[in-house]
Amino acid sequence: MTTGEIAELQQDYLMPTYAPGLALVEGSGTSVWDAEGNEYLDFVSGIAVTNIGHCHPKMIHAVQDQVETLVHVSNLYFNEKQPLLAKKLAEHSGVPGAKCFFCNSGAEANEGLIKLARLWGSEHGKYEVITMRQSFHGRTLATLTATGQDKVKTGFGPLPEGFKYASFNDIQSVEDAVTSKTAAVLVEALQGEGGVIPADQEFLSDLRKLCDERGILLLCDEVQAGMGRTGTWFGFQNYNVMPDAFSLAKGLGNGFPVGAIVAGEKLANVFQPGHHATTFGGTPLACSAALSVIDVIESEDLLTNTMMMGAYFAEGLCEIAMKHKKWISGVRGLGLLLGLVLDVPAVPLQKKLQEKGMLALATAGNVLRLLPPLNVTQKEIERALSLMGEACAELHDEMAEQSPNPCECGAGE
Ligand SMILES: *Cc1c(COP(=O)(O)O)cnc(C)c1O
């Protein structure tokens, strides 16, 4: 089918929740191809999902083998892949006494975290969860309420009670939101959808201290930042701060849907039979996919590659930012979750890059989010930097044409 035919079929039969313009039909490593056979350098990775690249041979074999052996059994039965995966996650987390619960998506993992916090607090009448402004936690009723952005909530009321909001990287504002009913604080170590904003070291350290002093749980949403994306297994490990529990999804299955809650000793045994359940969570197939992802991250030393390529990429992006400091204010992020922060909307740059054969993501209005796979090569990053350099130079010229003084095209430096 051509892109046009796919678009027409989609318009007739799919709810218009998205407005895509590109039909992708094949992927390999850092490349994807559209329906017309054009190749793109994929620096979106399904939004931090395909962390080991498209169609990695180890994942193909793991999934194929498992499909031929056993796809699904109810959680009423043991399935060895589940505790094997849980053990890996617990060990890599470093969280003492960690135990897992598997589900299918990020929203579901966060929904589970919220239920876990409420059940933990129920004896003492604690149920409130404090989340951050600009955060993103999912689209179920509880997780969209937890999300600190009004645009996802409009029209969906009445929303569940028990959520309070604080300003990210502002410990005083969290303190002000605490009440005798506060059960937990839920935070991203690096806000992805919010605009690629890393937490300050002091903020997360103070948050841990505050939670300990007031008997509050510290929960991390690692759905986007987890699974090696920031150069450590989990985002919070950049800060040497240990949460009481965290959620995972996106990169866990490299595109096979699987999510998880990982909870430390305080919470590991709070859910008892009957408290929480799932039909599909943690099937042999899902766990095999996730085990293969962890195997690849370990055996190909992708945490080191993420650190090195992340630093290399950030340096190149800084050079581009310096060259266009009239309208690019800087670069931020951790590992291979980077944002080029513009003083103008990011969509025109995203579009220009796509025309040139590179996929990146406009986020939070003025941020170009860049998420290559964790096994990206230096050559691929060089290619991306060269395409971005070209695209920025062209945009600069276009903006100069529109404005008599090119210095005024940005909203201030
Ligand atoms: C994507 C995302 C979610 C939601 O995950 P889904 O799998 O789409 O439900 C939650 N939290 C964060 C930080 C995310 O980036």
Coordinates of C-alpha atoms and ligand atoms in Angstrom, one line a residue:
M1 CA 0.0 0.0 0.0
T2 CA 1.1 3.6 -0.6
T3 CA 1.2 6.2 2.1
G4 CA -1.9 7.8 0.6
E5 CA -3.9 4.5 0.6
I6 CA -2.9 3.9 4.2
A7 CA -3.9 7.4 5.2
E8 CA -7.3 7.0 3.5
L9 CA -8.0 3.7 5.2
Q10 CA -7.0 5.1 8.6
Q11 CA -9.2 8.1 8.2
D12 CA -12.2 5.8 7.6
Y13 CA -11.6 3.3 10.3
L14 CA -9.4 4.8 13.1
M15 CA -10.4 7.3 15.7
P16 CA -8.5 10.5 15.0
T17 CA -6.4 10.4 18.2
Y18 CA -3.2 10.9 16.1
A19 CA -2.5 12.7 12.9
P20 CA 0.5 10.9 11.3
G21 CA 1.9 11.9 8.0
L22 CA 4.5 9.1 7.5
A23 CA 3.8 5.4 7.0
L24 CA 6.7 3.2 8.3
V25 CA 6.8 -0.3 7.1
E26 CA 10.2 -1.7 8.0
G27 CA 13.0 -1.2 10.5
S28 CA 16.6 -2.4 11.1
G29 CA 18.9 -1.1 13.8
T30 CA 18.7 2.8 13.7
S31 CA 17.0 2.9 10.3
V32 CA 13.3 2.7 9.3
W33 CA 11.8 2.8 5.8
D34 CA 8.5 4.3 4.7
A35 CA 5.9 2.8 2.3
E36 CA 7.7 4.4 -0.7
G37 CA 11.0 2.9 0.3
N38 CA 12.7 6.1 1.7
E39 CA 15.1 5.5 4.5
Y40 CA 15.1 7.5 7.8
L41 CA 17.6 7.7 10.6
D42 CA 15.3 6.9 13.6
F43 CA 16.1 9.3 16.5
V44 CA 12.6 8.8 18.0
S45 CA 12.9 5.0 18.7
G46 CA 9.1 4.8 19.2
I47 CA 9.6 7.4 22.0
A48 CA 12.3 5.6 24.1
V49 CA 10.8 2.1 23.3
T50 CA 13.1 0.5 20.7
N51 CA 16.2 1.0 22.9
I52 CA 18.2 -1.8 21.3
G53 CA 17.2 -0.8 17.8
H54 CA 14.7 -2.3 15.4
C55 CA 14.6 -6.0 14.9
H56 CA 17.6 -6.9 17.0
P57 CA 18.6 -10.5 16.1
K58 CA 18.7 -11.6 19.8
M59 CA 15.2 -10.3 20.4
I60 CA 13.9 -11.9 17.2
H61 CA 15.3 -15.3 18.3
A62 CA 14.0 -15.0 21.8
V63 CA 10.5 -14.1 20.7
Q64 CA 10.4 -16.7 17.9
D65 CA 11.6 -19.5 20.3
Q66 CA 9.0 -18.5 22.9
V67 CA 6.2 -18.3 20.4
E68 CA 6.9 -21.9 19.4
T69 CA 7.1 -23.0 23.0
L70 CA 4.4 -21.2 25.1
V71 CA 2.8 -17.8 24.5
H72 CA 0.5 -17.3 27.4
V73 CA -0.5 -18.9 30.7
S74 CA -2.7 -17.3 33.4
N75 CA -0.9 -15.8 36.4
L76 CA -2.7 -18.6 38.3
Y77 CA 0.3 -20.7 37.2
F78 CA 4.0 -20.3 37.5
N79 CA 5.9 -19.3 34.4
E80 CA 9.7 -19.4 34.9
K81 CA 10.4 -16.4 32.7
Q82 CA 8.6 -14.1 35.1
P83 CA 10.7 -14.6 38.2
L84 CA 13.8 -14.7 36.0
L85 CA 13.0 -11.2 34.6
A86 CA 12.0 -9.9 38.1
K87 CA 15.3 -11.0 39.5
K88 CA 17.2 -9.1 36.8
L89 CA 15.2 -5.9 37.4
A90 CA 15.6 -6.2 41.1
E91 CA 19.3 -6.7 40.9
H92 CA 19.9 -3.9 38.5
S93 CA 17.8 -1.5 40.5
G94 CA 19.9 -1.9 43.6
V95 CA 16.6 -1.4 45.6
P96 CA 16.8 -3.6 48.8
G97 CA 14.3 -6.4 48.8
A98 CA 12.8 -5.4 45.5
K99 CA 9.9 -7.4 44.0
C100 CA 8.0 -6.9 40.8
F101 CA 4.5 -7.0 39.4
F102 CA 4.2 -7.1 35.6
C103 CA 1.6 -5.4 33.4
N104 CA 1.4 -4.2 29.8
S105 CA 1.9 -0.4 29.6
G106 CA 3.3 2.7 31.4
A107 CA -0.1 3.9 32.4
E108 CA -1.0 0.6 33.9
A109 CA 2.3 0.4 35.8
N110 CA 1.7 3.9 37.3
E111 CA -1.9 3.0 38.1
G112 CA -0.5 0.0 40.0
L113 CA 2.0 2.2 41.8
I114 CA -0.8 4.6 42.9
K115 CA -2.9 1.6 44.1
L116 CA 0.1 0.2 46.0
A117 CA 0.7 3.6 47.7
R118 CA -3.0 3.9 48.6
L119 CA -3.2 0.4 50.1
W120 CA 0.0 1.0 52.0
G121 CA -1.4 4.2 53.4
S122 CA -4.9 3.0 54.0
E123 CA -4.2 1.9 57.6
H124 CA -3.3 5.5 58.5
G125 CA -5.8 7.3 56.4
K126 CA -3.1 8.4 53.9
Y127 CA -4.1 8.4 50.2
E128 CA -2.9 11.6 48.7
V129 CA -0.3 11.5 45.9
I130 CA 1.8 14.6 45.1
T131 CA 3.0 14.8 41.5
M132 CA 4.9 17.5 39.6
R133 CA 3.7 20.1 37.1
Q134 CA 4.6 19.3 33.5
S135 CA 4.9 15.6 34.4
F136 CA 3.4 12.9 32.4
H137 CA 2.1 9.6 33.9
G138 CA -0.4 8.1 31.4
R139 CA -3.9 8.3 30.1
T140 CA -6.1 6.2 32.4
L141 CA -8.3 8.2 34.7
A142 CA -6.0 8.0 37.7
T143 CA -2.8 8.6 35.7
L144 CA -4.1 11.5 33.7
T145 CA -5.1 13.0 37.0
A146 CA -1.6 12.4 38.3
T147 CA -0.2 14.1 35.1
G148 CA 0.6 17.7 35.8
Q149 CA -0.7 19.1 32.5
D150 CA -4.3 20.4 32.2
K151 CA -4.6 19.7 28.5
V152 CA -4.9 15.9 29.1
K153 CA -7.7 16.4 31.6
T154 CA -10.1 18.7 29.9
G155 CA -13.5 17.1 29.3
F156 CA -12.8 14.0 31.4
G157 CA -14.2 15.0 34.8
P158 CA -15.1 14.1 37.4
L159 CA -11.5 13.0 38.1
P160 CA -10.4 10.8 40.9
E161 CA -9.7 12.6 44.2
G162 CA -6.5 12.6 46.1
F163 CA -3.9 14.2 43.8
K164 CA -1.9 17.3 44.6
Y165 CA 0.6 19.2 42.4
A166 CA 4.0 20.7 43.1
S167 CA 6.6 22.4 41.0
F168 CA 9.4 20.2 39.7
N169 CA 12.9 21.0 41.1
D170 CA 11.2 23.1 43.9
I171 CA 11.4 21.3 47.2
Q172 CA 9.5 24.1 49.1
S173 CA 6.5 23.6 46.8
V174 CA 6.5 19.9 47.5
E175 CA 6.7 20.6 51.3
D176 CA 3.8 23.0 50.9
A177 CA 1.7 20.3 49.3
V178 CA 2.3 17.7 52.0
T179 CA -0.6 17.1 54.4
S180 CA -1.4 14.5 57.1
K181 CA -3.0 12.5 54.3
T182 CA 0.0 12.4 51.9
A183 CA 0.9 8.8 51.0
A184 CA 3.4 9.3 48.3
V185 CA 5.3 11.7 46.0
L186 CA 5.5 10.4 42.4
V187 CA 8.3 12.0 40.2
E188 CA 10.2 11.5 37.0
A189 CA 14.0 11.7 37.4
L190 CA 14.0 13.3 34.0
Q191 CA 10.7 14.7 32.7
G192 CA 10.4 13.5 29.1
E193 CA 7.1 14.7 27.7
G194 CA 7.5 17.8 29.9
G195 CA 10.4 19.0 27.7
V196 CA 13.5 16.8 28.6
I197 CA 14.1 18.4 32.0
P198 CA 16.4 16.5 34.4
A199 CA 15.8 16.7 38.1
D200 CA 18.4 18.7 40.1
Q201 CA 20.6 16.6 42.3
E202 CA 19.6 18.7 45.3
F203 CA 15.9 18.4 44.6
L204 CA 15.9 14.6 44.5
S205 CA 18.2 14.3 47.6
D206 CA 15.9 16.8 49.5
L207 CA 12.8 14.9 48.3
R208 CA 14.2 11.6 49.7
K209 CA 14.9 13.4 53.0
L210 CA 11.5 15.0 53.1
C211 CA 9.8 11.7 52.4
D212 CA 11.8 9.9 55.1
E213 CA 11.1 12.6 57.7
R214 CA 7.3 12.7 57.0
G215 CA 6.7 9.0 56.5
I216 CA 5.9 9.4 52.8
L217 CA 6.7 7.0 49.9
L218 CA 9.0 8.2 47.1
L219 CA 7.9 6.7 43.8
C220 CA 9.7 7.2 40.5
D221 CA 8.1 7.0 37.1
E222 CA 10.9 5.4 35.1
V223 CA 8.6 4.5 32.1
Q224 CA 10.6 6.8 29.7
A225 CA 14.0 7.3 31.5
G226 CA 14.4 3.6 32.6
M227 CA 16.1 0.7 30.9
G228 CA 19.4 2.4 30.1
R229 CA 18.1 5.4 28.4
T230 CA 20.0 7.9 30.6
G231 CA 23.2 5.8 30.7
T232 CA 22.3 4.0 34.0
W233 CA 19.8 1.2 34.2
F234 CA 17.3 3.6 35.8
G235 CA 17.1 7.4 35.8
F236 CA 17.2 7.7 39.6
Q237 CA 20.6 6.0 39.6
N238 CA 22.2 9.2 38.2
Y239 CA 21.4 10.8 41.5
N240 CA 22.3 8.1 44.0
V241 CA 18.7 8.4 45.4
M242 CA 16.7 5.3 46.1
P243 CA 12.9 5.3 45.5
D244 CA 10.6 3.1 47.5
A245 CA 9.1 1.8 44.2
F246 CA 9.2 2.6 40.5
S247 CA 7.4 1.9 37.3
L248 CA 8.7 0.7 33.9
A249 CA 7.4 0.1 30.4
K250 CA 8.5 1.8 27.2
G251 CA 12.0 0.3 26.7
L252 CA 11.4 -2.8 28.8
G253 CA 10.2 -4.9 25.8
N254 CA 11.8 -3.0 22.9
G255 CA 8.3 -2.7 21.4
F256 CA 6.8 -5.9 22.8
P257 CA 4.2 -4.4 25.3
V258 CA 5.3 -5.0 28.8
G259 CA 5.3 -2.9 31.9
A260 CA 6.4 -3.4 35.5
I261 CA 6.2 -2.1 39.1
V262 CA 9.5 -2.7 41.0
A263 CA 9.0 -2.2 44.8
G264 CA 11.5 -2.2 47.6
E265 CA 11.1 -3.9 51.0
K266 CA 8.5 -1.4 52.4
L267 CA 6.1 -2.2 49.6
A268 CA 7.2 -5.6 48.2
N269 CA 4.6 -7.5 50.2
V270 CA 1.8 -5.0 50.4
F271 CA -0.2 -6.5 47.5
Q272 CA -1.6 -9.8 48.7
P273 CA -3.8 -12.3 46.7
G274 CA -6.8 -10.5 45.4
H275 CA -5.5 -7.0 45.7
H276 CA -4.2 -6.5 42.1
A277 CA -4.3 -8.7 39.0
T278 CA -3.8 -8.8 35.3
T279 CA -4.7 -11.3 32.5
F280 CA -1.8 -10.4 30.1
G281 CA 0.8 -9.1 32.4
G282 CA 4.1 -11.0 32.5
T283 CA 3.3 -13.7 29.9
P284 CA 6.2 -16.1 28.9
L285 CA 6.3 -14.2 25.6
A286 CA 6.5 -10.7 27.1
C287 CA 9.1 -11.7 29.7
S288 CA 11.2 -13.5 27.0
A289 CA 11.2 -10.3 25.0
A290 CA 12.2 -8.2 28.1
L291 CA 14.9 -10.8 29.1
S292 CA 16.4 -10.5 25.6
V293 CA 16.5 -6.7 25.9
I294 CA 18.4 -6.9 29.3
D295 CA 20.7 -9.5 27.8
V296 CA 21.6 -7.2 24.9
I297 CA 22.1 -4.2 27.2
E298 CA 24.4 -6.3 29.4
S299 CA 26.4 -8.2 26.7
E300 CA 26.8 -5.2 24.4
D301 CA 27.7 -2.9 27.3
L302 CA 25.0 -0.4 26.1
L303 CA 25.1 1.6 29.3
T304 CA 28.7 2.6 28.5
N305 CA 27.8 3.3 24.8
T306 CA 24.8 5.4 26.0
M307 CA 27.1 7.5 28.2
M308 CA 29.8 7.9 25.5
M309 CA 27.5 8.5 22.5
G310 CA 25.3 10.8 24.7
A311 CA 28.3 13.0 25.6
Y312 CA 29.4 13.0 21.9
F313 CA 26.0 13.9 20.7
A314 CA 25.4 16.6 23.3
E315 CA 28.7 18.2 22.4
G316 CA 27.8 18.3 18.7
L317 CA 24.3 19.7 19.6
C318 CA 26.0 22.4 21.7
E319 CA 28.0 23.5 18.7
I320 CA 24.8 23.8 16.6
A321 CA 23.2 25.7 19.4
M322 CA 26.2 28.1 19.6
K323 CA 26.1 28.7 15.9
H324 CA 22.4 29.7 16.2
K325 CA 22.3 31.2 19.6
K326 CA 19.8 33.8 18.4
W327 CA 17.1 31.1 18.3
I328 CA 18.5 28.0 20.0
S329 CA 19.0 28.4 23.7
G330 CA 20.8 25.2 24.6
V331 CA 20.9 21.5 25.1
R332 CA 19.7 19.4 28.1
G333 CA 19.1 15.8 29.1
L334 CA 20.9 12.7 30.3
G335 CA 22.5 9.9 28.3
L336 CA 20.6 9.5 25.1
L337 CA 17.5 11.4 26.2
L338 CA 18.5 14.8 24.9
G339 CA 16.6 18.0 24.1
L340 CA 17.6 20.8 21.8
V341 CA 15.9 23.8 23.4
L342 CA 14.7 26.4 20.9
D343 CA 13.3 29.9 21.4
V344 CA 10.9 29.1 18.5
P345 CA 8.4 26.2 17.9
A346 CA 10.2 22.9 17.3
V347 CA 7.7 21.5 14.7
P348 CA 9.3 23.3 11.7
L349 CA 12.7 21.8 12.5
Q350 CA 11.2 18.3 13.0
K351 CA 9.5 18.6 9.6
K352 CA 12.7 19.8 7.9
L353 CA 14.6 16.9 9.4
Q354 CA 12.0 14.4 8.2
E355 CA 12.3 15.7 4.7
K356 CA 16.1 15.2 5.0
G357 CA 15.7 11.6 6.2
M358 CA 15.9 11.9 10.0
L359 CA 13.1 11.4 12.6
A360 CA 13.1 13.5 15.8
L361 CA 10.3 14.7 18.1
A362 CA 9.0 18.1 18.9
T363 CA 8.0 18.2 22.6
A364 CA 6.6 20.8 24.9
G365 CA 6.3 23.3 22.1
N366 CA 9.9 24.4 21.7
V367 CA 12.0 21.4 22.5
L368 CA 13.4 18.9 19.9
R369 CA 13.6 15.6 21.7
L370 CA 16.3 13.2 20.4
L371 CA 16.3 9.5 21.4
P372 CA 18.4 7.3 19.2
P373 CA 18.7 3.6 20.2
L374 CA 21.2 2.9 22.9
N375 CA 23.4 1.0 20.4
V376 CA 23.7 4.0 18.1
T377 CA 27.1 4.3 16.4
Q378 CA 29.3 7.4 16.3
K379 CA 28.9 7.4 12.5
E380 CA 25.1 7.6 12.9
I381 CA 25.4 10.4 15.3
E382 CA 27.7 12.3 12.9
R383 CA 25.1 11.8 10.2
A384 CA 22.4 13.1 12.5
L385 CA 24.5 16.2 13.4
S386 CA 25.2 16.9 9.8
L387 CA 21.5 16.7 8.9
M388 CA 20.6 18.9 11.9
G389 CA 23.3 21.4 11.0
E390 CA 21.9 21.7 7.4
A391 CA 18.3 21.9 8.7
C392 CA 19.1 24.6 11.2
A393 CA 21.0 26.7 8.6
E394 CA 18.1 26.5 6.3
L395 CA 15.6 27.5 9.0
H396 CA 17.9 30.3 10.0
D397 CA 17.8 31.7 6.4
E398 CA 14.0 31.3 6.2
M399 CA 13.5 33.1 9.5
A400 CA 15.9 35.9 8.3
E401 CA 13.8 36.3 5.2
Q402 CA 10.6 36.6 7.2
S403 CA 12.1 39.1 9.7
P404 CA 14.0 42.2 8.6
N405 CA 16.4 41.6 11.5
P406 CA 17.4 38.0 12.0
C407 CA 18.3 38.8 15.6
E408 CA 14.7 39.3 16.4
C409 CA 13.5 35.9 15.2
G410 CA 14.0 34.4 18.7
A411 CA 12.0 35.3 21.7
G412 CA 15.1 36.4 23.5
E413 CA 18.3 34.5 24.4
Ligands
LIG1 C1 4.9 7.2 28.0 C2 4.9 7.5 29.4 C3 3.9 7.0 30.2 C4 2.7 6.3 29.7 O1 3.0 5.0 29.1 P1 1.9 4.3 28.2 O2 2.6 3.0 27.9 O3 1.7 5.1 27.0 O4 0.7 4.1 29.0 C5 3.9 7.2 31.6 N1 5.0 7.9 32.1 C6 6.0 8.4 31.4 C7 7.1 9.1 32.1 C8 6.0 8.2 30.0 O5 6.9 8.8 29.3

